mmCIF file of C-alpha atoms in Angstrom:
data_model
loop_
_atom_site.group_PDB
_atom_site.id
_atom_site.type_symbol
_atom_site.label_atom_id
_atom_site.label_comp_id
_atom_site.label_asym_id
_atom_site.label_seq_id
_atom_site.Cartn_x
_atom_site.Cartn_y
_atom_site.Cartn_z
ATOM 1 C CA MET M 24 -0.034 0.266 0.119
ATOM 2 C CA ALA M 25 1.584 3.584 -0.944
ATOM 3 C CA ILE M 26 -0.025 6.985 0.536
ATOM 4 C CA ARG M 27 0.025 9.927 -2.077
ATOM 5 C CA LYS M 28 1.891 12.790 0.358
ATOM 6 C CA GLU M 29 -0.096 15.663 -0.753
ATOM 7 C CA THR M 30 -3.711 14.556 0.336
ATOM 8 C CA GLY M 31 -3.135 11.658 2.545
ATOM 9 C CA ALA M 32 -5.084 9.505 0.102
ATOM 10 C CA TYR M 33 -4.305 5.625 -0.319
ATOM 11 C CA ASN M 34 -2.935 4.505 -3.657
ATOM 12 C CA ARG M 35 -3.649 0.956 -4.130
ATOM 13 C CA SER M 36 -1.653 0.773 -7.869
ATOM 14 C CA GLY M 37 1.854 0.017 -6.602
ATOM 15 C CA THR M 38 2.950 1.879 -9.640
ATOM 16 C CA GLY M 39 5.132 3.969 -7.745
ATOM 17 C CA GLN M 40 3.869 7.338 -9.511
ATOM 18 C CA GLU M 41 5.428 10.573 -8.623
ATOM 19 C CA GLY M 42 4.311 11.827 -5.133
ATOM 20 C CA VAL M 43 3.436 8.490 -3.693
ATOM 21 C CA VAL M 44 5.470 7.244 -1.261
ATOM 22 C CA SER M 45 5.113 3.212 0.201
ATOM 23 C CA VAL M 46 4.555 3.036 3.661
ATOM 24 C CA ILE M 47 6.502 -0.438 3.814
ATOM 25 C CA GLU M 48 10.443 -0.465 3.771
ATOM 26 C CA ARG M 49 10.901 -3.937 3.732
ATOM 27 C CA LEU M 50 9.962 -7.978 4.336
ATOM 28 C CA ASP M 51 10.951 -9.015 7.768
ATOM 29 C CA HIS M 52 9.402 -12.226 7.476
ATOM 30 C CA LEU M 53 6.586 -14.527 6.398
ATOM 31 C CA VAL M 54 5.388 -17.607 8.069
ATOM 32 C CA LEU M 55 5.107 -21.406 6.328
ATOM 33 C CA THR M 56 3.071 -24.313 8.429
ATOM 34 C CA VAL M 57 4.347 -27.222 8.466
ATOM 35 C CA HIS M 58 3.325 -30.910 9.919
ATOM 36 C CA ASP M 59 6.935 -31.661 10.970
ATOM 37 C CA LEU M 60 9.040 -29.276 11.746
ATOM 38 C CA GLU M 61 12.437 -31.263 11.981
ATOM 39 C CA ALA M 62 11.775 -32.702 8.401
ATOM 40 C CA ALA M 63 10.916 -28.948 6.972
ATOM 41 C CA CYS M 64 14.508 -27.782 8.682
ATOM 42 C CA GLN M 65 16.206 -30.403 6.946
ATOM 43 C CA PHE M 66 14.487 -29.843 3.577
ATOM 44 C CA TYR M 67 15.515 -26.306 3.311
ATOM 45 C CA GLU M 68 18.888 -26.920 5.200
ATOM 46 C CA ARG M 69 20.092 -29.778 2.874
ATOM 47 C CA ALA M 70 18.468 -29.249 -0.027
ATOM 48 C CA LEU M 71 18.498 -25.528 -0.406
ATOM 49 C CA GLY M 72 21.662 -25.233 1.836
ATOM 50 C CA MET M 73 19.347 -22.153 3.728
ATOM 51 C CA GLN M 74 20.908 -21.077 7.494
ATOM 52 C CA VAL M 75 18.590 -22.708 10.264
ATOM 53 C CA VAL M 76 18.065 -20.306 13.091
ATOM 54 C CA THR M 77 16.321 -20.768 16.343
ATOM 55 C CA VAL M 78 13.895 -17.597 17.288
ATOM 56 C CA GLU M 79 11.606 -16.975 20.618
ATOM 57 C CA ASN M 80 10.039 -19.635 22.135
ATOM 58 C CA GLY M 81 12.769 -22.145 20.440
ATOM 59 C CA GLY M 82 10.603 -21.522 17.366
ATOM 60 C CA ARG M 83 12.496 -22.352 13.800
ATOM 61 C CA ALA M 84 13.329 -20.100 11.231
ATOM 62 C CA LEU M 85 15.087 -19.973 8.022
ATOM 63 C CA GLN M 86 17.438 -16.725 7.594
ATOM 64 C CA VAL M 87 17.492 -15.327 3.943
ATOM 65 C CA GLY M 88 19.766 -12.201 4.202
ATOM 66 C CA GLN M 89 17.762 -9.600 6.352
ATOM 67 C CA GLN M 90 14.606 -11.411 5.914
ATOM 68 C CA GLN M 91 13.183 -14.934 7.555
ATOM 69 C CA ILE M 92 10.825 -17.813 6.870
ATOM 70 C CA ARG M 93 9.252 -18.650 9.978
ATOM 71 C CA LEU M 94 8.353 -22.243 10.280
ATOM 72 C CA HIS M 95 4.939 -23.111 12.333
ATOM 73 C CA LEU M 96 3.413 -26.166 13.171
ATOM 74 C CA ALA M 97 -0.073 -26.744 12.109
ATOM 75 C CA GLU M 98 -1.063 -27.898 15.474
ATOM 76 C CA ARG M 99 0.166 -25.006 17.719
ATOM 77 C CA GLY M 100 1.068 -22.278 15.477
ATOM 78 C CA ALA M 101 1.935 -18.741 17.225
ATOM 79 C CA GLU M 102 -1.133 -16.387 17.778
ATOM 80 C CA PRO M 103 -2.531 -14.369 16.412
ATOM 81 C CA LYS M 104 -1.976 -16.466 12.750
ATOM 82 C CA ALA M 105 -3.844 -16.640 9.434
ATOM 83 C CA ARG M 106 -7.214 -17.570 9.648
ATOM 84 C CA PHE M 107 -6.809 -20.780 7.253
ATOM 85 C CA SER M 108 -3.311 -21.401 8.423
ATOM 86 C CA GLN M 109 -2.287 -25.221 7.113
ATOM 87 C CA PRO M 110 0.062 -26.855 5.640
ATOM 88 C CA GLY M 111 0.544 -26.901 1.861
ATOM 89 C CA VAL M 112 -1.102 -23.757 0.986
ATOM 90 C CA ALA M 113 1.890 -21.634 0.517
ATOM 91 C CA ALA M 114 3.747 -20.894 -2.788
ATOM 92 C CA LEU M 115 7.298 -18.862 -2.783
ATOM 93 C CA CYS M 116 9.657 -17.806 -5.007
ATOM 94 C CA LEU M 117 13.801 -17.856 -3.886
ATOM 95 C CA ILE M 118 16.220 -16.439 -6.010
ATOM 96 C CA ALA M 119 19.594 -18.712 -5.710
ATOM 97 C CA ALA M 120 22.855 -17.678 -4.994
ATOM 98 C CA VAL M 121 23.982 -20.232 -7.364
ATOM 99 C CA PRO M 122 23.588 -21.409 -10.584
ATOM 100 C CA LEU M 123 20.164 -23.143 -11.400
ATOM 101 C CA GLU M 124 21.745 -26.185 -12.426
ATOM 102 C CA GLN M 125 23.946 -26.301 -9.554
ATOM 103 C CA VAL M 126 20.658 -26.352 -7.146
ATOM 104 C CA MET M 127 18.936 -29.028 -9.450
ATOM 105 C CA GLU M 128 22.050 -31.340 -8.904
ATOM 106 C CA ASN M 129 21.619 -30.840 -4.999
ATOM 107 C CA VAL M 130 17.943 -31.215 -4.708
ATOM 108 C CA THR M 131 18.339 -34.014 -6.652
ATOM 109 C CA ALA M 132 21.012 -35.552 -5.103
ATOM 110 C CA CYS M 133 18.926 -35.078 -1.281
ATOM 111 C CA GLY M 134 16.216 -37.361 -3.430
ATOM 112 C CA VAL M 135 13.654 -34.147 -3.832
ATOM 113 C CA GLU M 136 11.845 -34.488 -7.105
ATOM 114 C CA ILE M 137 11.579 -31.330 -9.437
ATOM 115 C CA GLU M 138 8.046 -31.099 -10.081
ATOM 116 C CA GLU M 139 8.882 -28.672 -13.395
ATOM 117 C CA GLY M 140 11.766 -26.690 -14.668
ATOM 118 C CA PRO M 141 13.837 -25.327 -15.622
ATOM 119 C CA VAL M 142 10.631 -22.820 -16.925
ATOM 120 C CA TYR M 143 11.018 -19.130 -17.610
ATOM 121 C CA ARG M 144 8.910 -16.783 -15.527
ATOM 122 C CA SER M 145 8.377 -12.844 -14.864
ATOM 123 C CA GLY M 146 9.901 -12.365 -11.415
ATOM 124 C CA ALA M 147 9.604 -9.002 -9.006
ATOM 125 C CA THR M 148 12.278 -6.913 -11.050
ATOM 126 C CA GLY M 149 12.482 -8.951 -14.153
ATOM 127 C CA PRO M 150 12.724 -12.226 -16.050
ATOM 128 C CA ILE M 151 13.982 -15.512 -13.987
ATOM 129 C CA ARG M 152 14.445 -19.303 -14.974
ATOM 130 C CA SER M 153 12.883 -21.328 -12.632
ATOM 131 C CA ILE M 154 12.121 -25.029 -11.183
ATOM 132 C CA TYR M 155 9.355 -26.048 -8.716
ATOM 133 C CA VAL M 156 9.626 -28.362 -5.454
ATOM 134 C CA ARG M 157 7.658 -29.332 -2.834
ATOM 135 C CA ASP M 158 8.488 -29.054 0.868
ATOM 136 C CA PRO M 159 7.682 -32.051 3.327
ATOM 137 C CA ALA M 160 4.394 -29.980 3.832
ATOM 138 C CA GLN M 161 3.695 -29.817 0.269
ATOM 139 C CA ASN M 162 4.014 -25.807 0.015
ATOM 140 C CA LEU M 163 5.070 -25.343 -3.464
ATOM 141 C CA ILE M 164 9.000 -23.649 -3.382
ATOM 142 C CA GLU M 165 9.976 -21.730 -6.678
ATOM 143 C CA VAL M 166 13.888 -21.401 -7.035
ATOM 144 C CA ALA M 167 15.111 -19.118 -9.949
ATOM 145 C CA GLU M 168 18.071 -17.452 -11.492
ATOM 146 C CA MET M 169 17.810 -14.003 -13.035
ATOM 147 C CA ALA M 170 17.604 -14.255 -16.671
ATOM 148 C CA GLU M 171 18.657 -11.507 -19.222
ATOM 149 C CA SER M 172 15.784 -12.101 -21.072
ATOM 150 C CA VAL M 173 12.963 -14.472 -21.989
ATOM 151 C CA PRO M 174 12.857 -16.808 -25.131
ATOM 152 C CA ALA M 175 9.919 -16.293 -27.103
ATOM 153 C CA GLN M 176 8.928 -19.952 -27.266
ATOM 154 C CA ALA M 177 8.907 -19.763 -23.400
ATOM 155 C CA THR M 178 6.106 -17.985 -23.239
ATOM 156 C CA ASP M 179 3.859 -19.312 -26.150
ATOM 157 C CA PRO M 180 0.645 -20.743 -24.861
ATOM 158 C CA VAL M 181 0.432 -24.343 -25.298
ATOM 159 C CA PRO M 182 -2.585 -25.421 -27.446
ATOM 160 C CA VAL M 183 -5.854 -26.765 -25.777
ATOM 161 C CA ASP M 184 -5.441 -30.414 -27.507
ATOM 162 C CA ALA M 185 -4.475 -32.894 -24.734
ATOM 163 C CA VAL M 186 -1.959 -35.008 -27.039
ATOM 164 C CA VAL M 187 -0.162 -31.701 -27.601
ATOM 165 C CA LYS M 188 -0.533 -30.686 -24.070
ATOM 166 C CA GLU M 189 1.251 -34.348 -22.961
ATOM 167 C CA ILE M 190 3.966 -34.077 -25.871
ATOM 168 C CA SER M 191 4.609 -30.338 -24.308
ATOM 169 C CA GLN M 192 5.058 -31.958 -20.937
ATOM 170 C CA VAL M 193 7.587 -34.393 -22.024
ATOM 171 C CA LEU M 194 9.513 -31.984 -23.634
ATOM 172 C CA LYS M 195 9.701 -29.602 -20.821
ATOM 173 C CA GLN M 196 10.900 -32.438 -18.284
ATOM 174 C CA ARG M 197 13.746 -33.282 -20.648
ATOM 175 C CA GLU M 198 17.414 -31.057 -20.709
ATOM 176 C CA PRO M 199 18.352 -30.600 -24.383
ATOM 177 C CA GLY M 200 21.281 -32.153 -25.773
ATOM 178 C CA LEU M 201 22.870 -32.636 -28.950
ATOM 179 C CA ILE M 202 20.900 -35.049 -32.089
ATOM 180 C CA GLY M 203 23.114 -37.590 -32.456
ATOM 181 C CA GLU M 204 25.240 -37.761 -29.101
ATOM 182 C CA GLY M 205 26.014 -40.824 -27.477
ATOM 183 C CA GLN M 206 27.434 -42.369 -30.937
ATOM 184 C CA GLU M 207 30.945 -42.330 -29.209
ATOM 185 C CA GLY M 208 29.714 -41.368 -25.777
ATOM 186 C CA VAL M 209 28.917 -38.417 -23.646
ATOM 187 C CA PHE M 210 31.983 -36.471 -22.197
ATOM 188 C CA GLY M 211 32.214 -34.051 -19.008
ATOM 189 C CA ILE M 212 35.680 -32.087 -19.277
ATOM 190 C CA LEU M 213 36.571 -29.742 -16.690
ATOM 191 C CA LEU M 214 38.722 -26.168 -17.449
ATOM 192 C CA PRO M 215 40.405 -25.772 -14.039
ATOM 193 C CA LEU M 216 40.969 -22.525 -12.218
ATOM 194 C CA VAL M 217 43.595 -22.793 -9.514
ATOM 195 C CA LYS M 218 45.403 -20.638 -7.301
ATOM 196 C CA MET M 219 49.130 -20.014 -7.894
ATOM 197 C CA ASP M 220 51.981 -19.431 -5.679
ATOM 198 C CA ASP M 221 51.781 -15.712 -6.154
ATOM 199 C CA GLY M 222 48.172 -15.648 -5.218
ATOM 200 C CA LYS M 223 47.103 -15.080 -9.092
ATOM 201 C CA LEU M 224 44.562 -17.379 -10.951
ATOM 202 C CA GLY M 225 46.211 -20.240 -13.506
ATOM 203 C CA VAL M 226 44.632 -22.963 -15.568
ATOM 204 C CA LEU M 227 45.626 -26.840 -14.921
ATOM 205 C CA PHE M 228 46.535 -28.835 -17.669
ATOM 206 C CA GLU M 229 47.093 -32.292 -18.365
ATOM 207 C CA LYS M 230 49.560 -34.075 -20.609
ATOM 208 C CA ARG M 231 48.264 -37.690 -20.967
ATOM 209 C CA ALA M 232 50.238 -40.635 -20.148
ATOM 210 C CA SER M 233 52.620 -41.864 -23.063
ATOM 211 C CA THR M 234 50.908 -45.488 -22.527
ATOM 212 C CA MET M 235 47.332 -44.268 -23.283
ATOM 213 C CA ARG M 236 45.868 -45.729 -26.274
ATOM 214 C CA ARG M 237 44.189 -42.802 -27.707
ATOM 215 C CA GLN M 238 46.158 -39.280 -27.833
ATOM 216 C CA ALA M 239 49.415 -40.315 -26.345
ATOM 217 C CA ASN M 240 51.314 -37.257 -25.007
ATOM 218 C CA GLU M 241 48.903 -34.780 -25.826
ATOM 219 C CA ILE M 242 47.746 -31.875 -23.562
ATOM 220 C CA CYS M 243 44.627 -32.126 -22.489
ATOM 221 C CA PHE M 244 41.745 -30.629 -19.779
ATOM 222 C CA PRO M 245 40.811 -33.602 -17.234
ATOM 223 C CA GLY M 246 37.285 -35.507 -18.069
ATOM 224 C CA GLY M 247 36.007 -38.058 -19.502
ATOM 225 C CA ARG M 248 32.719 -40.608 -20.602
ATOM 226 C CA ALA M 249 29.497 -40.478 -18.595
ATOM 227 C CA GLU M 250 29.025 -43.108 -16.381
ATOM 228 C CA GLU M 251 25.418 -44.343 -15.247
ATOM 229 C CA GLY M 252 25.922 -43.404 -11.606
ATOM 230 C CA ASP M 253 26.658 -39.760 -12.561
ATOM 231 C CA GLU M 254 23.361 -37.321 -11.940
ATOM 232 C CA SER M 255 24.743 -35.020 -13.956
ATOM 233 C CA LYS M 256 27.436 -33.954 -16.711
ATOM 234 C CA TRP M 257 28.964 -32.077 -14.205
ATOM 235 C CA ALA M 258 28.821 -34.606 -11.623
ATOM 236 C CA THR M 259 30.686 -36.431 -14.737
ATOM 237 C CA ALA M 260 33.463 -33.517 -14.814
ATOM 238 C CA ARG M 261 34.059 -33.425 -11.455
ATOM 239 C CA ARG M 262 34.410 -37.383 -10.836
ATOM 240 C CA GLU M 263 36.703 -37.238 -13.849
ATOM 241 C CA THR M 264 39.110 -34.515 -12.775
ATOM 242 C CA SER M 265 39.027 -35.894 -9.046
ATOM 243 C CA GLU M 266 40.056 -39.195 -10.077
ATOM 244 C CA GLU M 267 42.833 -38.071 -12.901
ATOM 245 C CA LEU M 268 44.083 -35.579 -10.255
ATOM 246 C CA GLY M 269 43.979 -37.621 -7.346
ATOM 247 C CA VAL M 270 42.307 -34.422 -5.530
ATOM 248 C CA PRO M 271 38.970 -35.007 -3.235
ATOM 249 C CA LEU M 272 35.526 -34.118 -5.019
ATOM 250 C CA GLN M 273 34.977 -31.652 -2.518
ATOM 251 C CA ASN M 274 38.002 -29.799 -3.540
ATOM 252 C CA ILE M 275 36.532 -29.088 -6.688
ATOM 253 C CA HIS M 276 33.768 -26.290 -7.076
ATOM 254 C CA TYR M 277 31.750 -25.253 -9.926
ATOM 255 C CA VAL M 278 32.035 -21.980 -11.402
ATOM 256 C CA GLY M 279 30.147 -22.391 -14.984
ATOM 257 C CA GLU M 280 29.150 -24.131 -17.834
ATOM 258 C CA LEU M 281 30.784 -23.409 -21.247
ATOM 259 C CA ASP M 282 29.209 -24.082 -24.757
ATOM 260 C CA ARG M 283 28.828 -27.614 -25.757
ATOM 261 C CA LEU M 284 30.408 -29.242 -28.583
ATOM 262 C CA ILE M 285 30.494 -32.471 -30.742
ATOM 263 C CA GLY M 286 33.920 -33.903 -30.781
ATOM 264 C CA PRO M 287 35.591 -36.592 -32.919
ATOM 265 C CA GLY M 288 33.131 -39.413 -34.000
ATOM 266 C CA HIS M 289 29.856 -37.503 -32.762
ATOM 267 C CA ALA M 290 31.160 -37.686 -28.761
ATOM 268 C CA ALA M 291 28.931 -35.225 -26.985
ATOM 269 C CA VAL M 292 31.358 -33.131 -24.949
ATOM 270 C CA TYR M 293 30.037 -30.843 -21.892
ATOM 271 C CA PRO M 294 32.792 -28.443 -20.918
ATOM 272 C CA PHE M 295 32.911 -26.695 -17.240
ATOM 273 C CA VAL M 296 34.540 -24.269 -15.381
ATOM 274 C CA GLY M 297 35.867 -25.034 -12.028
ATOM 275 C CA TYR M 298 37.800 -23.924 -8.980
ATOM 276 C CA VAL M 299 40.005 -26.680 -7.708
ATOM 277 C CA GLU M 300 41.630 -26.521 -4.286
ATOM 278 C CA GLY M 301 44.771 -28.459 -2.651
ATOM 279 C CA ILE M 302 46.692 -29.138 -5.521
ATOM 280 C CA ALA M 303 50.261 -28.933 -3.793
ATOM 281 C CA ASP M 304 48.697 -32.453 -2.254
ATOM 282 C CA MET M 305 47.186 -33.751 -5.807
ATOM 283 C CA LYS M 306 48.156 -37.467 -6.649
ATOM 284 C CA PRO M 307 47.887 -37.909 -10.743
ATOM 285 C CA ASN M 308 46.781 -40.963 -11.642
ATOM 286 C CA PRO M 309 50.349 -42.453 -13.398
ATOM 287 C CA GLU M 310 48.008 -44.975 -15.449
ATOM 288 C CA GLU M 311 46.229 -41.717 -17.055
ATOM 289 C CA VAL M 312 48.304 -38.763 -16.568
ATOM 290 C CA GLY M 313 51.956 -38.164 -17.451
ATOM 291 C CA GLU M 314 52.635 -34.500 -16.281
ATOM 292 C CA VAL M 315 50.399 -32.085 -14.734
ATOM 293 C CA PHE M 316 51.350 -28.030 -15.326
ATOM 294 C CA VAL M 317 49.659 -24.307 -14.828
ATOM 295 C CA ILE M 318 49.656 -21.568 -17.198
ATOM 296 C CA PRO M 319 49.034 -17.907 -15.709
ATOM 297 C CA LEU M 320 45.443 -17.025 -16.836
ATOM 298 C CA GLU M 321 46.820 -13.425 -17.653
ATOM 299 C CA LYS M 322 49.311 -15.310 -20.088
ATOM 300 C CA LEU M 323 46.709 -17.109 -21.634
ATOM 301 C CA ALA M 324 44.645 -14.012 -22.190
ATOM 302 C CA ALA M 325 47.250 -12.524 -23.781
ATOM 303 C CA ALA M 326 48.595 -15.320 -25.870
ATOM 304 C CA GLU M 327 47.054 -15.417 -29.760
ATOM 305 C CA PRO M 328 46.821 -19.125 -31.284
ATOM 306 C CA SER M 329 47.905 -20.016 -34.608
ATOM 307 C CA ARG M 330 44.728 -20.838 -37.269
ATOM 308 C CA TYR M 331 44.944 -23.562 -39.987
ATOM 309 C CA THR M 332 42.173 -25.267 -41.702
ATOM 310 C CA SER M 333 41.632 -28.852 -43.032
ATOM 311 C CA SER M 334 38.713 -29.636 -45.503
ATOM 312 C CA LEU M 335 35.564 -31.782 -45.025
ATOM 313 C CA VAL M 336 34.428 -34.101 -47.750
ATOM 314 C CA THR M 337 31.903 -36.654 -47.894
ATOM 315 C CA GLN M 338 32.479 -40.211 -49.188
ATOM 316 C CA PRO M 339 29.900 -42.146 -49.353
ATOM 317 C CA GLU M 340 30.305 -46.121 -48.636
ATOM 318 C CA LYS M 341 30.052 -48.737 -51.773
ATOM 319 C CA ASP M 342 26.692 -49.830 -50.818
ATOM 320 C CA PHE M 343 25.122 -46.041 -50.232
ATOM 321 C CA PRO M 344 21.464 -45.703 -51.839
ATOM 322 C CA TYR M 345 22.175 -43.237 -54.554
ATOM 323 C CA HIS M 346 18.789 -44.495 -55.888
ATOM 324 C CA LEU M 347 16.968 -42.999 -53.128
ATOM 325 C CA ILE M 348 18.179 -39.458 -53.254
ATOM 326 C CA PRO M 349 17.734 -36.766 -56.101
ATOM 327 C CA GLY M 350 20.577 -36.609 -58.679
ATOM 328 C CA GLY M 351 22.003 -39.927 -57.726
ATOM 329 C CA LYS M 352 25.713 -40.220 -57.542
ATOM 330 C CA ARG M 353 25.410 -36.335 -58.994
ATOM 331 C CA TYR M 354 24.220 -34.933 -55.909
ATOM 332 C CA PRO M 355 25.986 -31.879 -55.042
ATOM 333 C CA TRP M 356 26.934 -32.815 -51.019
ATOM 334 C CA ARG M 357 28.483 -29.646 -49.477
ATOM 335 C CA THR M 358 31.835 -29.778 -48.591
ATOM 336 C CA GLY M 359 33.188 -27.223 -45.455
ATOM 337 C CA THR M 360 36.253 -26.674 -43.809
ATOM 338 C CA VAL M 361 37.588 -27.116 -40.071
ATOM 339 C CA GLU M 362 39.506 -24.709 -38.455
ATOM 340 C CA HIS M 363 42.284 -25.944 -36.229
ATOM 341 C CA LEU M 364 43.796 -23.655 -33.196
ATOM 342 C CA PHE M 365 47.344 -24.262 -31.959
ATOM 343 C CA TYR M 366 48.645 -22.258 -28.776
ATOM 344 C CA GLU M 367 52.432 -22.813 -28.543
ATOM 345 C CA LEU M 368 53.558 -21.610 -24.596
ATOM 346 C CA ASP M 369 56.516 -22.560 -22.840
ATOM 347 C CA GLY M 370 57.476 -25.090 -25.069
ATOM 348 C CA ARG M 371 54.190 -26.808 -25.222
ATOM 349 C CA VAL M 372 51.608 -26.947 -27.978
ATOM 350 C CA ILE M 373 47.861 -26.645 -26.945
ATOM 351 C CA TRP M 374 45.549 -27.722 -29.826
ATOM 352 C CA GLY M 375 42.656 -29.951 -30.744
ATOM 353 C CA LEU M 376 39.318 -30.178 -28.934
ATOM 354 C CA THR M 377 41.639 -28.416 -25.758
ATOM 355 C CA ALA M 378 42.271 -25.369 -27.596
ATOM 356 C CA ARG M 379 38.819 -24.824 -28.674
ATOM 357 C CA VAL M 380 37.378 -24.966 -25.247
ATOM 358 C CA LEU M 381 40.147 -22.567 -24.120
ATOM 359 C CA ALA M 382 39.636 -19.995 -26.763
ATOM 360 C CA HIS M 383 35.764 -19.899 -26.004
ATOM 361 C CA PHE M 384 36.613 -19.529 -22.492
ATOM 362 C CA LEU M 385 38.835 -16.711 -23.016
ATOM 363 C CA GLU M 386 36.551 -15.198 -25.507
ATOM 364 C CA LEU M 387 33.896 -15.103 -23.040
ATOM 365 C CA LEU M 388 36.283 -13.579 -20.702
ATOM 366 C CA SER M 389 37.596 -11.234 -22.994
ATOM 367 C CA ARG M 390 33.868 -9.983 -24.058
ATOM 368 C CA GLU M 391 32.967 -9.510 -20.633
ATOM 369 C CA SER M 392 35.774 -7.381 -20.259
ATOM 370 C CA ARG M 393 34.873 -5.222 -23.195
ATOM 371 C CA THR M 394 31.250 -4.704 -22.250
ATOM 372 C CA ARG M 395 32.570 -3.258 -18.984
ATOM 373 C CA ARG M 396 34.488 -0.496 -20.277
#
């Protein structure tokens, strides 16, 4: 509610017109009614990483910045209370402090089902990207991250047809991937940021062991093929990095995700950026890693890779069904080229997929730096 200064008349529009001042400074707390206080505390603490605090009369609350969410038992909530105070009637939207993918990974690891999302919505201050979960009392909890914009397709109304709605729901419940991925496997790799002795950031690289069957002695980032027990592509990259470098999983922290790409043989590659602690105590696996080294991030950002190209030519097999395509053997196959990047630093050569991921990461940093100027 707002009051018009010059007349004292109420303004209920909430539009912030000139001459109108809000009588409310901020939200102090709101109340959630729950069946089981301990179950609720465990849910919000473990699944959403919120701080549980004790308030007056031994009550429990969730601290969110300068605000609180008070948890009241349905049978004996504090007085006075809402006229219809019961579990499962509240719906909250919380803005996450970490990327939404990290929230999804955490709630899934805690056995919490994501009811819907990620989906785009309108938040209080702009577009948001959200998931929906329910707490033990069945209150609806929306967890969101701010979005630069809402894709047009995210706001298109779904047609009334029941089959179309069902198809829409199937598509919303899956994470988009790459068509054809899996022919040679799905891989998660990590671009590891580390703290150097001088306190500055560096990027850690591996040199593959000389005994490796593929790409022996080549420089790469840690990573590998997804396994059935991996909860996400990030979990794959994190696990593989831990196994290859010999560092605990808890020392590998999510920083962000880079663009996905198709590798050799249609392998789907999901690159992430992570921060790795405790590298002084790491014990690289000698069966996979021949050497580990770090290059300062500043030095990489200043480096300019050499660029070369190779041709792509389609060569059908002998039994190719030419009779099924227009033009038969004279069909005008498209040709193209592939660009190869080569970084030559400190007597080492970084090329191939590793160089492409590195260049993409450095370009993102450079673009952000230019934007801030």
